[in-house]
Amino acid sequence: MIHFKNVSKIYPPHMVALENVNLIIKSKEFVSLVGSSGAGKSTLLRMLIGEEAPSMGEIIVGDVSINSLNHKEMPYMRRKIGTVFQDYKLLPTKTAYENIAFAMEVAGKDDEEIREDVPQVLSLVGLEDKANQFPYQLSGGERQRVAIGRALVHRPDILVADEPTGNLDPINTWEVVNLLLKLNELGATVILATHDNSIVNNLERRVILMEKGKVVKDDLKGKYLI
Amino acid sequence: MKEKIITTLNRVTKSGLNSFWRNKWVSTATISVMVITLGLITSLFLLSVVVGSILTDLEQKVDISVYFKLSTTENEILKVKSELEKISDVKSVEYISRQQALAKFETEHENNPLIIKSLEELGDNPLEASLNIKAKLIDNYESIASFLESTRFSSMVDTVNYRQNQKVIEKLSSILGTVRNSGLIATLALGFIAVLVTFNTIRLKIYSMREEIGVMRLVGASNWYIRGPFIIEGILHGLAASLVTTIIFYPILVFVSPKISAFLSGIDIAGYFRNNFFQIFFLQTLVGVFLGVISSLIAMRRYLKI
């Protein structure tokens, strides 16, 4: 369970990015976070992964308060939350396989475990045959699937996707969204930030609408109408 | 857990080595400045050894000789001797009687018939008895000399003779002091520059790796996993610099050493360097690694936000 408790973020001197956000996201939920650019979606997600601290309020994941974690504890928290971004953030000098393996290496997993897990993850995202290709040899959708694969290696409870389809055409977009749905079925909580109303309207899942740093609508089976 | 640490250490070291090797040219610049610093420190060290050994050599040649008037009895002289021996600054006192002085004089001039002849003609022993005094430290001679020149002994003492060495020694030790001080200042300045250059190298590397660092953080790399490679690089810079310094220094020493030996007999710098190779190498490595790691730490503190 993720709980945003009276969370506000103010960038000094007085730019209010988030204002008194209260949200509860149950585990295994699939939530779409929608709103126009600058509504505060990304800020909310960045706080969830500890990239930024709230000016006020508290964020609780499971039974841990994110903002009370220190430098040493934060990396372990991040391993429990998989993240996917619009610009993929893959390492250009590493192949698809190596990009995913890298996430396991930095977490100190041993080589044997890496050899076992990476192919599994690659087949889960449907890229077994592209394992040895570099990011520039992959299409946008494939790159994003590598990024999702990388987010999955730590078997996270939560998958945070910030505009994962922002750079993709409709076909690739649906490949990625279907992958997210599949992961959700496998038991992960998925938080998808997007401003693509066609995705949201077809999903028929919970939709949280944000405007100017506030949650303005929260529907269990919502639509996103502009 | 232990295995995990070893795996991590392995990966961090590998990554550091990689980055060191891939940025050969930047590394070369860093190492060059460090080599100059280390070279200066080593030169200074060897110079101290050379000048130090010249100094101890000369110090052993310094002494004070007190010549007693012919009227002084042996007993009186021996009394002065025992009094001198009680002074804590005095290392040794040697008594040379008139007869010994004469014998010594005769052997020294046995090839000079004129002197021997004039001595014979004189009939009497014209030489004075003396005490040769060695002090523990050069600085002590001053006080011993003034002790002997005091009025208490004026009835017995003819002359108090400082050897000329004293002046040479004073000059040499003041030169050594100056060289040490200016060398130290130059070393500190160069060390500072070496730190700045290494710091800049690591800073650039952090900048060029910002993407990778971002991804590492994203996938939950621990702080030391991210920092480790930069520290390894700092260590490598130091190690490489110390190796290069040794490689440059040794041939130079082998070349220069005979020339110095020709000037100052008994000093073999190349030999000294060979005998103390590990100590010198250890010192260089220690300083190099210290400079490298310090710069890495400063750069990370400034630019690596985790």
Tab-separated table of N, CA, C and O in Angstrom, chain B residues 6 16 38 67 80 82 112 158 234 264 276 285-286:
chain	number	residue	atom	x	y	z
B	6	ILE	N	32.770	-9.538	-1.890
B	6	ILE	CA	33.852	-9.808	-2.846
B	6	ILE	C	33.386	-9.540	-4.277
B	6	ILE	O	34.087	-8.899	-5.057
B	16	GLY	N	36.536	0.671	-12.115
B	16	GLY	CA	37.559	1.708	-11.939
B	16	GLY	C	38.690	1.542	-12.927
B	16	GLY	O	39.143	2.502	-13.557
B	38	LEU	N	56.054	13.758	-7.109
B	38	LEU	CA	56.757	12.642	-6.463
B	38	LEU	C	58.251	12.721	-6.734
B	38	LEU	O	59.069	12.446	-5.856
B	67	TYR	N	95.717	24.266	23.888
B	67	TYR	CA	97.168	24.139	24.110
B	67	TYR	C	97.520	24.795	25.435
B	67	TYR	O	97.066	25.903	25.711
B	80	VAL	N	92.014	19.400	34.474
B	80	VAL	CA	91.131	20.072	33.507
B	80	VAL	C	90.391	19.021	32.676
B	80	VAL	O	89.194	19.125	32.409
B	82	SER	N	89.576	15.912	33.487
B	82	SER	CA	88.468	15.250	34.198
B	82	SER	C	87.301	16.205	34.397
B	82	SER	O	86.139	15.806	34.409
B	112	ASN	N	111.528	15.811	6.093
B	112	ASN	CA	111.996	17.190	5.966
B	112	ASN	C	113.197	17.401	6.894
B	112	ASN	O	113.047	17.748	8.063
B	158	ASP	N	97.156	28.376	26.777
B	158	ASP	CA	97.815	29.254	25.826
B	158	ASP	C	96.834	29.671	24.737
B	158	ASP	O	96.497	30.838	24.602
B	234	GLY	N	41.477	7.006	-8.337
B	234	GLY	CA	42.428	7.843	-7.602
B	234	GLY	C	43.633	7.030	-7.164
B	234	GLY	O	44.774	7.457	-7.313
B	264	LEU	N	82.417	13.708	-4.177
B	264	LEU	CA	82.349	13.430	-2.750
B	264	LEU	C	82.532	11.936	-2.572
B	264	LEU	O	81.613	11.171	-2.810
B	276	ASN	N	67.560	0.955	-0.485
B	276	ASN	CA	66.326	1.395	0.175
B	276	ASN	C	65.181	1.477	-0.808
B	276	ASN	O	64.244	2.243	-0.636
B	285	THR	N	54.586	5.744	-3.308
B	285	THR	CA	53.254	5.205	-3.537
B	285	THR	C	52.265	5.776	-2.531
B	285	THR	O	51.158	6.162	-2.871
B	286	LEU	N	52.732	5.841	-1.295
B	286	LEU	CA	51.864	6.351	-0.237
B	286	LEU	C	51.432	7.781	-0.551
B	286	LEU	O	50.245	8.111	-0.498
